Each structure stands twice: as structure tokens, then as C-alpha cells.
Amino acid sequence: EVQLLESGGHLVQPGGSLRVSCTASGFTFRTYAMTWVRQAPGKGLEWVSGISGSGGSTNYADSVKGRFTISRDNSKNTLFLQLNSLRAEDTAVYYCAKQDCSNGLCYMSAWGQGTLVTVSS
Amino acid sequence: ETVMTQSPATLSVSPGDRATLSCRASQRIGSSLAWYQQKPGRAPRLLIYGASTRATGIPARFSGSGSGTEFTLTIGSLQSEDFAVYYCQQYHDWPPVTFGGGTKVEIK
């Protein structure tokens, strides 16, 4: 059974930094692209960032480009998202998701339970 | 960026009735369309990918159709556990992948 467990979310001041993690089990982690999606309180889903299985290719939403960094440690089956220069509008539940891909087209086949990041003074 | 528009925003349905949810893409995306279900306080769950393929374990009352720019999710006979928010997502034109704003299916 695929399991994804996020951690690391907490209250941080504007301008601050935070790293959230996602530990995976139940599948061969290194062979799957992974992604982060966030959801602000009472709002819809917003894709944040994605990374290939090897970690050699990454992509970001314009709203976080230059501030957030996605990475992975395949030896530890763990996905990371480093959040820098945080703003109030980054307040959200951050979900990691496993991507199933065919011909470079990927959908999100499994999701973690999410971790809440709150940016406030 | 491909903009996804879902309608209606809220759908009031009686248990046992059929529900039809729509999703429109601002440009053609082939069949690269997924549907997710989200219940309050829970993570989204994949229902449909490739516009019409049910994910593992998804009941047959959920069906997806469409291609190009117009897509539909049909729930054949609503059960109590189906009342939730449903999101469509395109993965043809990325980055970024984009989601629709969601349709809330509520009890009539």
C-alpha cells in the first residue's frame, strides 16, 4: 500500500524559512516523479512544484519560483520542499503526491495527509 | 497556462440521483484530464485519469468522459459518502499543471 506522510509544517513569521518533508513507502520511490500541491484555507488546489524520479529535473509555479526549492533523497525515500522568504499568502496545507506518468504526462495517483504551514507575525 | 473552469460551483443532489459535473479547458488538452474527490479535512483522492479511466478501487458509479476542451464526471447513483468537493486537473500543458476551482456536491 502506498503511503505518504508529510511533516514539518508549523507557524513561521513573514520572511522566514521552513522545510517540509514527505516520507514515502509502499512503492519504489526512486522510479516515480513527485509533486507538491497546496491548499489555502477554504480555497482550491494549487500545484507548487514537481521533481523527476532521479531529482535531475524540477519545475515550479511562478508564485513560488526563486523562493521554494524541491529536492529528494532517494536513499531515504523522502521528498523535501524548502520554503524561503515566506509570505502570508503561502499559508496553506501542503500535500505531497506520487505521480504516475505516461509519455511525460503525469497525474497524481496518491496523496499524503498534508502538513499545515502558517505564515503570520 | 491552461485555465480549467468547473461548473456548477455547487450541485444539490438527492441520494440515489445522478450527478453530472462539468470541466472546461481554455485550450485543447487531449485526454490528459484527472478528477479528484476531496472530503472535509481530508486529502484529495484520485478518481479518474486519462479523462475516462477509473483509478484502482473506484466504484463503477463514477465515470468520466470527454476530450479536447470539454469533460464530464458523472456519478451514477449518489451514495452518502459521495458528498464532497470534486476537482478536475489538466496535465497536458505543464508546467504548471492546473486545477479547476472545484464543484461541491451537497445533499439536497
CSV table of C-alpha atoms in Angstrom, one decimal:
chain,number,residue,atom,x,y,z
A,1,GLU,CA,0.0,0.0,0.0
A,2,VAL,CA,1.3,3.4,-1.0
A,3,GLN,CA,1.8,5.7,2.0
A,4,LEU,CA,2.9,9.3,2.0
A,5,LEU,CA,3.5,11.1,5.3
A,6,GLU,CA,4.2,14.8,5.4
A,7,SER,CA,5.8,16.6,8.3
A,8,GLY,CA,7.5,19.9,9.3
A,9,GLY,CA,4.7,22.4,8.9
A,10,HIS,CA,4.3,25.0,11.6
A,11,LEU,CA,3.9,28.7,12.3
A,12,VAL,CA,6.6,30.9,10.8
A,13,GLN,CA,6.9,34.7,10.6
A,14,PRO,CA,6.8,36.5,7.3
A,15,GLY,CA,10.2,36.4,5.6
A,16,GLY,CA,11.1,33.3,7.4
A,17,SER,CA,12.0,29.8,6.2
A,18,LEU,CA,10.8,26.3,6.7
A,19,ARG,CA,11.5,22.8,5.3
A,20,VAL,CA,8.6,20.3,4.9
A,21,SER,CA,9.2,16.6,4.3
A,22,CYS,CA,7.3,13.7,2.8
A,23,THR,CA,8.3,10.2,3.7
A,24,ALA,CA,7.2,7.5,1.2
A,25,SER,CA,6.6,3.8,1.5
A,26,GLY,CA,4.9,1.0,-0.4
A,27,PHE,CA,6.4,1.7,-3.8
A,28,THR,CA,9.9,2.1,-5.4
A,29,PHE,CA,10.3,5.8,-4.6
A,30,ARG,CA,13.2,6.5,-6.9
A,31,THR,CA,11.3,5.5,-10.0
A,32,TYR,CA,8.4,8.0,-9.5
A,33,ALA,CA,8.1,11.7,-10.1
A,34,MET,CA,6.8,13.5,-7.1
A,35,THR,CA,5.0,16.8,-6.6
A,36,TRP,CA,3.8,19.3,-4.0
A,37,VAL,CA,0.3,20.8,-4.1
A,38,ARG,CA,-1.0,23.3,-1.6
A,39,GLN,CA,-4.4,24.4,-0.5
A,40,ALA,CA,-5.0,27.7,1.3
A,41,PRO,CA,-7.7,27.7,4.0
A,42,GLY,CA,-11.1,27.4,2.3
A,43,LYS,CA,-9.7,27.5,-1.2
A,44,GLY,CA,-8.9,25.2,-4.0
A,45,LEU,CA,-5.8,23.2,-5.0
A,46,GLU,CA,-2.7,24.9,-6.4
A,47,TRP,CA,0.2,23.0,-7.9
A,48,VAL,CA,3.5,24.2,-6.4
A,49,SER,CA,6.4,22.1,-7.6
A,50,GLY,CA,7.4,18.8,-9.2
A,51,ILE,CA,10.6,16.7,-9.4
A,52,SER,CA,11.6,13.7,-11.5
A,53,GLY,CA,12.5,10.4,-10.1
A,54,SER,CA,16.2,11.0,-10.3
A,55,GLY,CA,15.9,14.5,-9.0
A,56,GLY,CA,17.5,15.9,-12.1
A,57,SER,CA,14.5,17.8,-13.3
A,58,THR,CA,12.5,20.2,-11.3
A,59,ASN,CA,9.6,22.6,-12.0
A,60,TYR,CA,7.9,25.4,-10.1
A,61,ALA,CA,4.8,27.5,-10.1
A,62,ASP,CA,5.5,31.2,-10.9
A,63,SER,CA,4.1,32.1,-7.5
A,64,VAL,CA,7.0,30.3,-5.7
A,65,LYS,CA,9.8,30.3,-8.2
A,66,GLY,CA,13.0,31.6,-6.7
A,67,ARG,CA,11.7,31.2,-3.1
A,68,PHE,CA,10.9,27.4,-2.9
A,69,THR,CA,13.2,24.5,-3.7
A,70,ILE,CA,12.1,20.9,-4.2
A,71,SER,CA,14.5,18.1,-3.6
A,72,ARG,CA,14.6,14.4,-2.8
A,73,ASP,CA,16.7,11.8,-1.0
A,74,ASN,CA,16.1,8.5,-2.8
A,75,SER,CA,18.2,6.6,-0.2
A,76,LYS,CA,15.7,7.7,2.4
A,77,ASN,CA,12.5,7.6,0.4
A,78,THR,CA,12.0,11.3,1.3
A,79,LEU,CA,10.8,14.3,-0.6
A,80,PHE,CA,11.5,17.8,0.6
A,81,LEU,CA,10.3,21.3,0.0
A,82,GLN,CA,12.4,24.2,1.2
A,83,LEU,CA,10.3,27.3,1.7
A,84,ASN,CA,12.1,30.7,1.9
A,85,SER,CA,11.0,34.3,2.0
A,86,LEU,CA,7.6,33.2,3.2
A,87,ARG,CA,4.6,35.4,2.7
A,88,ALA,CA,1.1,35.4,4.3
A,89,GLU,CA,-0.3,34.1,1.0
A,90,ASP,CA,1.9,30.9,1.4
A,91,THR,CA,-0.3,29.9,4.3
A,92,ALA,CA,-1.8,26.5,3.3
A,93,VAL,CA,-1.9,22.8,3.8
A,94,TYR,CA,1.0,21.4,1.7
A,95,TYR,CA,0.4,17.9,0.2
A,96,CYS,CA,2.9,15.7,-1.4
A,97,ALA,CA,1.7,13.4,-4.2
A,98,LYS,CA,3.1,10.5,-6.2
A,99,GLN,CA,2.9,10.9,-9.9
A,100,ASP,CA,2.1,8.2,-12.4
A,101,CYS,CA,3.4,9.2,-15.8
A,102,SER,CA,2.9,8.0,-19.4
A,103,ASN,CA,4.9,9.7,-22.2
A,104,GLY,CA,5.8,12.6,-19.9
A,105,LEU,CA,2.2,13.2,-18.9
A,106,CYS,CA,1.7,12.8,-15.2
A,107,TYR,CA,-1.3,12.7,-12.8
A,108,MET,CA,-1.3,12.4,-9.1
A,109,SER,CA,-2.2,8.9,-8.1
A,110,ALA,CA,-1.6,9.0,-4.3
A,111,TRP,CA,-1.6,11.9,-1.8
A,112,GLY,CA,-0.3,12.4,1.7
A,113,GLN,CA,-2.5,13.7,4.5
A,114,GLY,CA,-0.9,17.2,4.3
A,115,THR,CA,1.1,19.5,6.6
A,116,LEU,CA,-0.1,23.0,7.6
A,117,VAL,CA,2.2,25.9,7.1
A,118,THR,CA,1.0,29.2,8.7
A,119,VAL,CA,2.8,32.4,7.9
A,120,SER,CA,1.9,35.1,10.4
A,121,SER,CA,3.5,37.5,12.8
B,1,GLU,CA,-1.2,28.4,-18.9
B,2,THR,CA,-4.3,26.3,-19.4
B,3,VAL,CA,-7.2,27.6,-17.3
B,4,MET,CA,-9.7,25.0,-16.0
B,5,THR,CA,-13.3,26.1,-15.3
B,6,GLN,CA,-15.7,23.9,-13.4
B,7,SER,CA,-19.4,24.2,-13.3
B,8,PRO,CA,-21.6,24.4,-11.4
B,9,ALA,CA,-19.8,25.6,-8.3
B,10,THR,CA,-22.3,23.8,-6.1
B,11,LEU,CA,-24.6,21.0,-7.1
B,12,SER,CA,-27.5,19.9,-4.8
B,13,VAL,CA,-28.5,16.3,-5.4
B,14,SER,CA,-30.7,13.8,-3.6
B,15,PRO,CA,-29.2,10.5,-2.5
B,16,GLY,CA,-29.7,7.9,-5.3
B,17,ASP,CA,-29.9,10.6,-8.0
B,18,ARG,CA,-27.4,11.1,-10.8
B,19,ALA,CA,-24.9,14.0,-10.6
B,20,THR,CA,-23.2,15.5,-13.7
B,21,LEU,CA,-20.2,17.8,-13.2
B,22,SER,CA,-18.5,19.7,-16.0
B,23,CYS,CA,-15.0,20.9,-16.6
B,24,ARG,CA,-13.8,23.1,-19.5
B,25,ALA,CA,-10.2,23.7,-20.5
B,26,SER,CA,-9.1,27.0,-22.1
B,27,GLN,CA,-7.2,25.1,-24.8
B,28,ARG,CA,-7.2,21.6,-26.1
B,29,ILE,CA,-5.6,19.0,-23.7
B,30,GLY,CA,-6.4,15.8,-25.4
B,31,SER,CA,-7.4,13.3,-22.7
B,32,SER,CA,-4.9,14.5,-20.1
B,33,LEU,CA,-7.6,15.2,-17.5
B,34,ALA,CA,-7.9,13.8,-14.0
B,35,TRP,CA,-10.7,14.1,-11.4
B,36,TYR,CA,-10.1,14.1,-7.7
B,37,GLN,CA,-12.5,13.9,-4.8
B,38,GLN,CA,-11.9,15.7,-1.5
B,39,LYS,CA,-13.9,15.4,1.7
B,40,PRO,CA,-13.6,18.0,4.5
B,41,GLY,CA,-10.3,17.8,6.4
B,42,ARG,CA,-9.0,15.0,4.1
B,43,ALA,CA,-6.5,14.8,1.2
B,44,PRO,CA,-7.7,14.6,-2.3
B,45,ARG,CA,-8.2,11.2,-3.8
B,46,LEU,CA,-7.7,10.3,-7.5
B,47,LEU,CA,-11.0,9.1,-9.1
B,48,ILE,CA,-10.3,9.3,-12.9
B,49,TYR,CA,-7.3,9.8,-15.1
B,50,GLY,CA,-6.9,9.9,-18.9
B,51,ALA,CA,-10.4,11.5,-18.9
B,52,SER,CA,-12.2,8.2,-18.5
B,53,THR,CA,-10.1,5.6,-16.7
B,54,ARG,CA,-11.2,4.8,-13.2
B,55,ALA,CA,-8.4,4.6,-10.6
B,56,THR,CA,-7.9,1.5,-8.6
B,57,GLY,CA,-10.7,0.8,-6.2
B,58,ILE,CA,-13.0,3.5,-7.5
B,59,PRO,CA,-16.7,2.3,-7.8
B,60,ALA,CA,-18.2,1.9,-11.2
B,61,ARG,CA,-20.8,4.6,-10.5
B,62,PHE,CA,-18.1,7.1,-11.2
B,63,SER,CA,-17.5,7.7,-14.9
B,64,GLY,CA,-15.6,10.3,-16.9
B,65,SER,CA,-15.9,11.4,-20.4
B,66,GLY,CA,-14.8,14.0,-22.9
B,67,SER,CA,-11.7,15.1,-24.8
B,68,GLY,CA,-10.2,18.3,-26.1
B,69,THR,CA,-11.7,21.0,-24.0
B,70,GLU,CA,-15.0,19.6,-22.6
B,71,PHE,CA,-15.1,17.0,-19.9
B,72,THR,CA,-17.7,15.4,-17.6
B,73,LEU,CA,-17.7,13.5,-14.4
B,74,THR,CA,-20.9,11.5,-13.8
B,75,ILE,CA,-21.8,9.9,-10.5
B,76,GLY,CA,-24.5,7.3,-11.4
B,77,SER,CA,-26.4,7.0,-8.1
B,78,LEU,CA,-25.2,9.2,-5.3
B,79,GLN,CA,-24.3,7.5,-2.1
B,80,SER,CA,-23.9,9.3,1.2
B,81,GLU,CA,-20.1,9.0,1.0
B,82,ASP,CA,-20.0,10.8,-2.4
B,83,PHE,CA,-21.0,14.2,-1.0
B,84,ALA,CA,-17.7,16.1,-1.3
B,85,VAL,CA,-15.8,18.6,-3.5
B,86,TYR,CA,-14.6,17.4,-6.9
B,87,TYR,CA,-11.7,18.9,-8.8
B,88,CYS,CA,-10.6,18.4,-12.3
B,89,GLN,CA,-6.9,18.8,-13.3
B,90,GLN,CA,-5.2,19.0,-16.6
B,91,TYR,CA,-1.7,17.6,-17.1
B,92,HIS,CA,-1.3,18.1,-20.8
B,93,ASP,CA,0.2,21.6,-20.8
B,94,TRP,CA,2.7,21.8,-18.0
B,95,PRO,CA,4.3,23.3,-16.1
B,96,PRO,CA,2.1,24.3,-14.5
B,97,VAL,CA,-0.5,21.6,-14.1
B,98,THR,CA,-3.7,23.4,-13.3
B,99,PHE,CA,-6.8,22.6,-11.3
B,100,GLY,CA,-10.4,23.7,-11.7
B,101,GLY,CA,-12.0,25.7,-8.9
B,102,GLY,CA,-14.0,22.7,-7.7
B,103,THR,CA,-17.6,21.6,-7.6
B,104,LYS,CA,-19.2,21.0,-4.2
B,105,VAL,CA,-21.8,18.2,-4.3
B,106,GLU,CA,-24.2,18.7,-1.4
B,107,ILE,CA,-27.2,16.9,-0.2
B,108,LYS,CA,-30.5,18.3,-1.5
